[in-house]
Amino acid sequence: MTRLQNSFRDFLLETDPEIFAAIAGEELRQQQGINLIPSENYTYPEVLAALGSVLTNKYCEGYPGRRYYAGQTFADRVENAARERACRLFRAEHANVQPLSGSPMNQAVYLAFMKPGDTILGMDLSHGGHLTHGAPVSHMGQLFNFVRYKTRPDQAGAIDFDEVRRLALETHPKIVLCGYTSYPREYDYAAFRSIASEVGALAMADVSHVAGMIAANVLPNPLDAGFDIVTTTTHKSLRGPRGGMILCRKQYAKQIDNSVFPGLQGGPHMNSIAAAAIAFRKAEETEFQNYARQTLANARALAEALSRAGVTLVTGGTSNHMMVADTIASFGIDGRQAEETLERIGIATNKQVIPDDPNPPLRPSGIRIGTPASTTRGMAEADMARIAGWIVDALRHSADTTRLFRLASEVKELSVAFPIPGFDNLPW
Ligand code: DSN
């Protein structure tokens, strides 16, 4: 990166060594460990530069051409580019790129189309649904009536569409929601679309986890299946900045835009929107398509290696970028112990509830594992086999400190051999 950016680093070291040290420590942590948290990734240096740009100084309430403050020439250019690029990438008729992240993005959709007490049909949280898909502790869970469908463990975790249809006919939802935070199988968009049409509901997909693979056309796009609304965060498999966006058919554009602003949010974060636009353009490149394909291949390789070693995977494997391992069944330790043990050897995963988990969310029965971040660093199938070996070894011998110490040094050796792209060029 430029001397100017390096001098920012020196400048911060001088003016605020406490925060400088925390950022530098995080850089080192990210470089020296293997990140298998399926929702995290390493973004591009250009995205980091845009996030740290002067766009953060600007208030931009409203939309391009209709703002509440002067001085919008360049902000409008940024937001128009982001909207156009998002529409092109996902074959969408309209994009709202202002949601600050995943939760407000989904809230804006619910509030655009539903009144308090209205019904929405979404996945049971322990089967893969997200907090914003109706967790009773969330405000949305209290405001709306979330009805939940489930998967069929006896059918390799397939979604029970007979139940989805029965519940839809019984409860008359305004929205039928598909899209998940911990579901490792295909999303059958056509089946959801047909049920939503039958009951006169909107078909909504939250594709936050799989957006990168959809953008690269290696997983199906719900907009191609006639979905009305698609939401996604921009920082997971898409590799952009933290943020959210809503894609929809033209007929819903006004309702969505009004719901995001002024309905729910104030000033958009134009530095993030610029960074998202950069990521959208990069996602059109062949290199990104190869990346998305490799992410899926790596997940398959990791799941197969874990299964061969006797690990019980929820649904028996994966069809996307993630898997959920039942650590109680496989190793006799809960998800929290498993997460902590793996962290000790430098592998980041996260504790995860399994379908109808008898255990509580902070001590659930499993962990969630995914490949977007390790694939960004260039790891491939052979590396996944080694990583599976370390995971199994560590979780089988979680009390053996000497062994964990040895595994940690092997993990670090592999990890530093795969630098974070642009790591030497980071603006920090
Ligand atoms: N925290 C994200 C995930 O890990 O899936 C969703 O909010």
XYZ file of C-alpha atoms and ligand atoms in Angstrom:
435
model
C 0.000 0.000 0.000
C 1.103 3.610 -0.260
C 3.508 5.388 2.055
C 0.603 7.587 3.062
C -1.304 4.617 4.423
C 1.728 3.281 6.198
C 2.109 6.646 7.802
C -1.486 6.369 9.124
C -0.326 3.268 10.912
C 2.642 5.061 12.454
C 0.377 7.952 13.310
C -2.040 5.745 15.244
C 0.821 4.020 17.014
C 1.865 7.425 18.291
C -1.547 8.889 19.090
C -3.380 5.846 20.491
C -1.066 2.948 21.276
C -3.829 1.095 23.143
C -6.083 0.787 20.105
C -3.091 0.331 17.796
C -1.972 -2.647 19.876
C -5.460 -4.189 19.784
C -5.651 -3.889 15.991
C -2.130 -5.239 15.560
C -2.951 -8.129 17.897
C -6.050 -8.961 15.877
C -3.999 -8.910 12.656
C -1.637 -11.431 14.172
C -4.473 -13.605 15.503
C -6.087 -13.698 12.069
C -2.790 -14.516 10.382
C -1.710 -17.263 12.752
C -4.940 -19.232 13.101
C -7.257 -21.110 10.742
C -10.713 -19.581 10.607
C -13.496 -22.115 10.044
C -16.365 -19.917 11.277
C -18.661 -20.208 8.228
C -19.941 -16.626 8.387
C -16.531 -14.935 8.513
C -14.082 -14.118 5.756
C -11.076 -11.954 4.861
C -12.024 -8.971 2.760
C -9.978 -7.203 0.090
C -7.438 -4.449 0.876
C -9.443 -2.161 -1.447
C -12.517 -2.739 0.738
C -10.531 -1.858 3.863
C -9.275 1.290 2.147
C -12.830 2.369 1.211
C -14.015 1.681 4.766
C -11.286 3.961 6.070
C -12.001 6.717 3.536
C -13.472 10.224 3.945
C -16.891 8.882 2.954
C -17.328 8.117 6.632
C -17.557 11.879 7.255
C -20.722 12.358 5.207
C -24.399 12.310 6.139
C -26.537 10.982 3.277
C -30.104 10.464 4.561
C -32.387 9.718 1.637
C -31.555 8.145 -1.696
C -29.540 9.315 -4.731
C -31.103 12.519 -6.092
C -33.361 12.853 -3.014
C -31.194 13.643 0.005
C -31.674 15.737 3.104
C -28.188 17.333 3.108
C -26.094 19.174 0.536
C -22.867 17.856 -0.942
C -24.080 14.550 -2.357
C -22.384 14.510 -5.778
C -19.933 11.775 -4.884
C -22.127 9.928 -2.392
C -24.812 9.605 -5.087
C -22.222 8.255 -7.492
C -21.165 5.659 -4.925
C -24.686 4.516 -4.034
C -25.833 4.375 -7.664
C -22.805 2.254 -8.552
C -23.472 -0.085 -5.619
C -27.154 -0.476 -6.561
C -26.398 -1.084 -10.232
C -23.639 -3.562 -9.480
C -25.808 -5.452 -6.968
C -28.661 -5.719 -9.487
C -26.313 -6.919 -12.215
C -24.591 -9.469 -9.984
C -27.797 -11.030 -8.666
C -30.113 -10.401 -11.657
C -32.316 -8.266 -9.392
C -34.792 -5.598 -10.487
C -34.074 -3.364 -7.469
C -31.435 -3.169 -4.730
C -31.417 -1.268 -1.457
C -27.810 -1.203 -0.243
C -28.336 0.888 2.886
C -29.081 -1.717 5.627
C -26.383 -1.378 8.250
C -26.160 -5.139 8.684
C -28.146 -8.386 8.660
C -30.600 -7.729 11.476
C -31.888 -4.315 10.299
C -32.050 -5.682 6.751
C -34.504 -8.417 7.756
C -36.370 -6.121 10.148
C -36.889 -3.609 7.329
C -38.505 -6.312 5.182
C -40.827 -7.525 7.955
C -41.847 -3.973 8.843
C -42.457 -3.116 5.179
C -45.068 -5.803 4.690
C -46.451 -6.852 8.074
C -48.447 -5.381 10.950
C -47.805 -6.411 14.563
C -49.302 -9.864 15.143
C -49.040 -10.922 11.489
C -47.644 -14.354 10.725
C -44.367 -15.302 9.055
C -43.390 -18.894 8.319
C -39.675 -19.615 8.844
C -37.259 -22.373 9.843
C -37.080 -23.537 13.448
C -33.968 -21.955 14.949
C -32.375 -25.205 16.110
C -32.782 -26.613 12.579
C -30.927 -23.697 10.977
C -33.065 -20.533 11.278
C -31.399 -17.286 12.351
C -31.986 -15.063 15.381
C -33.816 -12.589 13.106
C -36.073 -15.387 11.869
C -38.107 -15.161 15.039
C -36.056 -15.943 18.140
C -38.436 -15.339 21.063
C -35.783 -13.084 22.675
C -35.699 -10.775 19.638
C -37.998 -7.766 19.274
C -39.212 -9.191 15.949
C -40.077 -12.474 17.680
C -42.250 -10.506 20.070
C -43.814 -8.260 17.434
C -44.773 -10.898 14.868
C -46.168 -14.395 15.000
C -43.355 -16.671 13.779
C -44.508 -20.167 12.837
C -41.709 -22.695 12.365
C -41.079 -25.551 10.013
C -38.367 -28.167 10.515
C -36.054 -30.573 8.739
C -36.396 -34.372 8.659
C -33.421 -36.048 10.404
C -34.671 -39.401 9.055
C -34.339 -38.012 5.502
C -30.790 -36.639 5.618
C -32.039 -33.305 6.952
C -34.351 -32.571 4.015
C -36.872 -29.811 4.709
C -40.304 -31.259 5.383
C -42.288 -29.563 2.600
C -45.499 -31.387 3.514
C -45.244 -29.680 6.883
C -44.309 -26.312 5.341
C -47.408 -26.500 3.129
C -49.697 -27.673 5.929
C -48.495 -24.856 8.208
C -48.852 -22.295 5.416
C -52.436 -23.373 4.679
C -53.290 -23.372 8.387
C -51.675 -20.103 9.473
C -51.924 -17.822 6.383
C -48.475 -16.215 6.648
C -47.764 -12.874 4.981
C -44.208 -14.062 4.288
C -42.782 -17.531 3.621
C -39.108 -17.333 4.551
C -36.288 -19.578 3.439
C -32.570 -19.071 4.033
C -30.558 -20.141 7.051
C -27.630 -19.624 9.340
C -26.728 -23.249 10.047
C -28.379 -25.425 7.406
C -25.821 -27.329 5.319
C -28.101 -28.528 2.508
C -29.705 -27.148 -0.676
C -32.446 -24.549 -0.479
C -35.333 -25.762 -2.706
C -36.502 -22.333 -3.873
C -39.104 -23.686 -6.316
C -40.885 -25.606 -3.540
C -41.022 -22.497 -1.312
C -42.143 -20.293 -4.201
C -44.989 -22.625 -5.031
C -46.225 -22.813 -1.409
C -45.986 -19.015 -1.012
C -48.014 -18.529 -4.207
C -50.620 -21.056 -3.095
C -51.319 -19.115 0.117
C -50.835 -15.616 -1.328
C -47.666 -14.904 0.706
C -44.480 -13.143 -0.310
C -41.547 -15.487 -0.958
C -38.491 -14.180 0.894
C -34.991 -15.704 1.015
C -32.228 -14.657 3.417
C -29.164 -15.888 1.541
C -26.559 -14.212 3.763
C -24.512 -17.386 4.079
C -24.531 -18.487 0.461
C -24.574 -15.121 -1.363
C -21.005 -15.512 -2.645
C -21.816 -18.847 -4.238
C -25.028 -17.430 -5.731
C -23.132 -14.442 -7.140
C -20.662 -16.847 -8.717
C -23.518 -18.964 -10.133
C -22.336 -22.111 -8.387
C -25.474 -22.284 -6.229
C -28.993 -21.415 -7.450
C -30.367 -17.870 -7.217
C -33.807 -17.461 -5.578
C -34.536 -14.477 -7.843
C -34.322 -16.855 -10.825
C -36.998 -18.946 -9.078
C -39.314 -15.916 -8.878
C -38.737 -14.908 -5.245
C -40.141 -11.501 -4.310
C -37.515 -10.441 -1.761
C -33.932 -11.582 -1.183
C -31.797 -10.317 1.692
C -28.101 -10.830 2.246
C -25.260 -9.558 4.329
C -22.238 -8.487 2.318
C -19.418 -9.719 4.547
C -19.765 -13.501 4.542
C -19.079 -15.596 1.435
C -19.342 -12.374 -0.651
C -16.113 -11.117 0.984
C -17.267 -7.496 1.234
C -17.562 -5.084 4.180
C -19.944 -5.669 7.098
C -23.359 -4.615 5.842
C -26.658 -5.815 4.428
C -28.774 -5.336 1.339
C -32.262 -6.089 0.103
C -32.948 -7.199 -3.460
C -36.505 -7.224 -4.721
C -38.850 -7.069 -7.648
C -39.555 -3.554 -8.903
C -43.113 -3.587 -7.613
C -41.815 -3.712 -4.001
C -39.004 -1.163 -4.416
C -40.846 1.790 -2.888
C -42.102 -0.153 0.125
C -38.625 -1.524 0.799
C -36.865 1.818 0.364
C -39.339 3.613 2.652
C -39.018 0.888 5.241
C -35.198 1.129 5.355
C -35.250 4.949 5.366
C -37.015 6.749 6.983
C -38.820 3.751 8.491
C -35.980 2.061 10.331
C -32.630 3.764 9.799
C -31.120 7.228 9.585
C -27.957 8.061 7.672
C -26.466 5.208 5.641
C -22.771 4.395 6.046
C -21.505 5.539 2.663
C -17.983 4.243 3.317
C -19.472 0.732 3.683
C -21.632 1.179 0.599
C -18.538 2.122 -1.450
C -16.743 -0.917 -0.045
C -19.713 -3.149 -0.935
C -19.698 -1.793 -4.500
C -16.029 -2.797 -4.772
C -16.810 -6.318 -3.551
C -19.750 -6.659 -5.982
C -17.487 -5.836 -8.917
C -14.847 -8.285 -7.749
C -17.515 -10.986 -7.453
C -18.066 -10.779 -11.224
C -14.486 -11.829 -11.947
C -13.485 -15.355 -12.953
C -11.172 -15.498 -9.957
C -14.161 -15.099 -7.640
C -16.084 -17.818 -9.470
C -13.126 -20.152 -8.962
C -13.031 -19.123 -5.302
C -16.721 -19.920 -4.794
C -16.364 -23.298 -6.508
C -13.328 -24.119 -4.363
C -15.194 -23.098 -1.194
C -17.778 -25.791 -1.966
C -15.124 -28.372 -2.896
C -13.254 -27.666 0.332
C -16.429 -28.072 2.392
C -17.102 -31.427 0.730
C -13.515 -32.556 1.369
C -13.639 -31.461 5.013
C -17.018 -33.116 5.608
C -15.877 -36.359 3.979
C -12.669 -36.470 6.017
C -14.561 -35.792 9.261
C -17.176 -38.439 8.425
C -14.493 -41.002 7.560
C -12.981 -40.353 11.000
C -16.343 -41.167 12.589
C -17.624 -37.633 13.278
C -21.428 -37.365 13.276
C -22.460 -34.539 10.947
C -25.998 -33.151 11.101
C -27.781 -34.216 7.851
C -24.844 -36.565 7.172
C -22.691 -34.025 5.322
C -22.883 -30.798 3.352
C -24.119 -29.428 0.038
C -22.811 -25.914 0.638
C -19.940 -24.221 2.469
C -20.694 -25.425 6.004
C -21.352 -28.405 8.227
C -22.572 -28.940 11.761
C -20.805 -31.602 13.851
C -22.554 -33.238 16.795
C -19.665 -33.156 19.283
C -21.553 -34.914 22.072
C -22.307 -37.908 19.840
C -18.831 -37.860 18.293
C -16.542 -37.017 21.222
C -18.661 -36.877 24.371
C -18.024 -33.118 24.810
C -20.446 -30.253 24.275
C -20.074 -27.536 21.637
C -18.607 -25.022 24.039
C -15.860 -27.403 25.153
C -15.202 -28.315 21.523
C -15.011 -24.663 20.447
C -12.620 -23.867 23.317
C -10.404 -26.882 22.636
C -10.099 -26.016 18.957
C -9.358 -22.406 19.796
C -6.442 -23.636 21.915
C -4.863 -25.193 18.826
C -5.599 -22.129 16.660
C -8.716 -23.354 14.824
C -11.771 -21.080 15.073
C -15.212 -22.700 14.890
C -18.385 -21.814 16.779
C -20.630 -23.679 19.154
C -23.925 -24.529 17.542
C -27.292 -26.000 18.470
C -28.319 -29.124 16.559
C -31.935 -29.906 15.522
C -34.184 -30.066 18.620
C -31.078 -29.747 20.785
C -31.784 -30.838 24.376
C -28.933 -28.550 25.508
C -28.999 -24.736 25.876
C -27.496 -22.382 23.236
C -24.442 -21.508 25.362
C -23.660 -25.229 25.922
C -25.157 -26.765 22.786
C -24.451 -30.210 21.358
C -22.354 -29.215 18.382
C -20.105 -26.879 16.456
C -20.500 -25.188 13.089
C -17.620 -25.395 10.611
C -17.214 -23.726 7.200
C -14.711 -23.012 4.456
C -15.169 -19.468 3.008
C -12.321 -17.877 4.997
C -9.743 -20.662 4.626
C -10.496 -20.825 0.884
C -9.861 -17.082 0.546
C -6.351 -17.801 1.817
C -5.842 -20.392 -0.912
C -6.285 -23.598 1.059
C -7.487 -26.609 -0.944
C -8.735 -30.181 -0.447
C -5.424 -31.616 0.830
C -5.295 -28.900 3.511
C -8.870 -29.745 4.522
C -7.842 -33.355 5.103
C -5.051 -32.204 7.438
C -7.387 -29.803 9.234
C -9.960 -32.593 9.729
C -7.201 -34.739 11.261
C -6.273 -31.970 13.726
C -9.910 -31.356 14.669
C -10.514 -35.028 15.406
C -7.208 -35.464 17.257
C -7.815 -32.411 19.447
C -11.436 -33.252 20.277
C -10.605 -36.892 21.051
C -7.826 -35.803 23.433
C -9.139 -32.490 24.704
C -7.522 -32.949 28.143
C -4.067 -33.810 26.765
C -2.257 -30.461 26.998
C 1.010 -31.672 25.499
C -0.796 -33.042 22.486
C -2.797 -29.819 22.034
C 0.451 -27.837 22.206
C 1.950 -29.932 19.408
C -1.201 -29.630 17.306
C -1.178 -25.855 17.822
C 2.295 -25.578 16.346
C 1.279 -27.666 13.298
C -1.807 -25.492 12.783
C 0.293 -22.337 12.996
C 2.789 -23.682 10.480
C 0.053 -24.314 7.898
C -1.671 -21.072 8.688
C 1.303 -18.789 8.142
C 2.016 -20.572 4.854
C -1.268 -19.088 3.576
C -1.085 -15.320 4.110
C -4.300 -13.354 4.213
C -4.570 -11.853 0.688
C -3.074 -8.393 0.729
C -1.936 -8.850 4.321
C 1.348 -7.053 3.660
C -0.627 -4.343 1.934
C -3.262 -3.663 4.522
C -3.995 -0.008 5.073
C -3.258 -0.635 8.735
N -23.670 -14.263 13.049
C -24.050 -14.726 11.750
C -23.671 -16.133 11.547
O -22.680 -16.495 12.140
O -24.299 -16.882 10.825
C -25.453 -14.508 11.485
O -25.865 -13.367 12.151
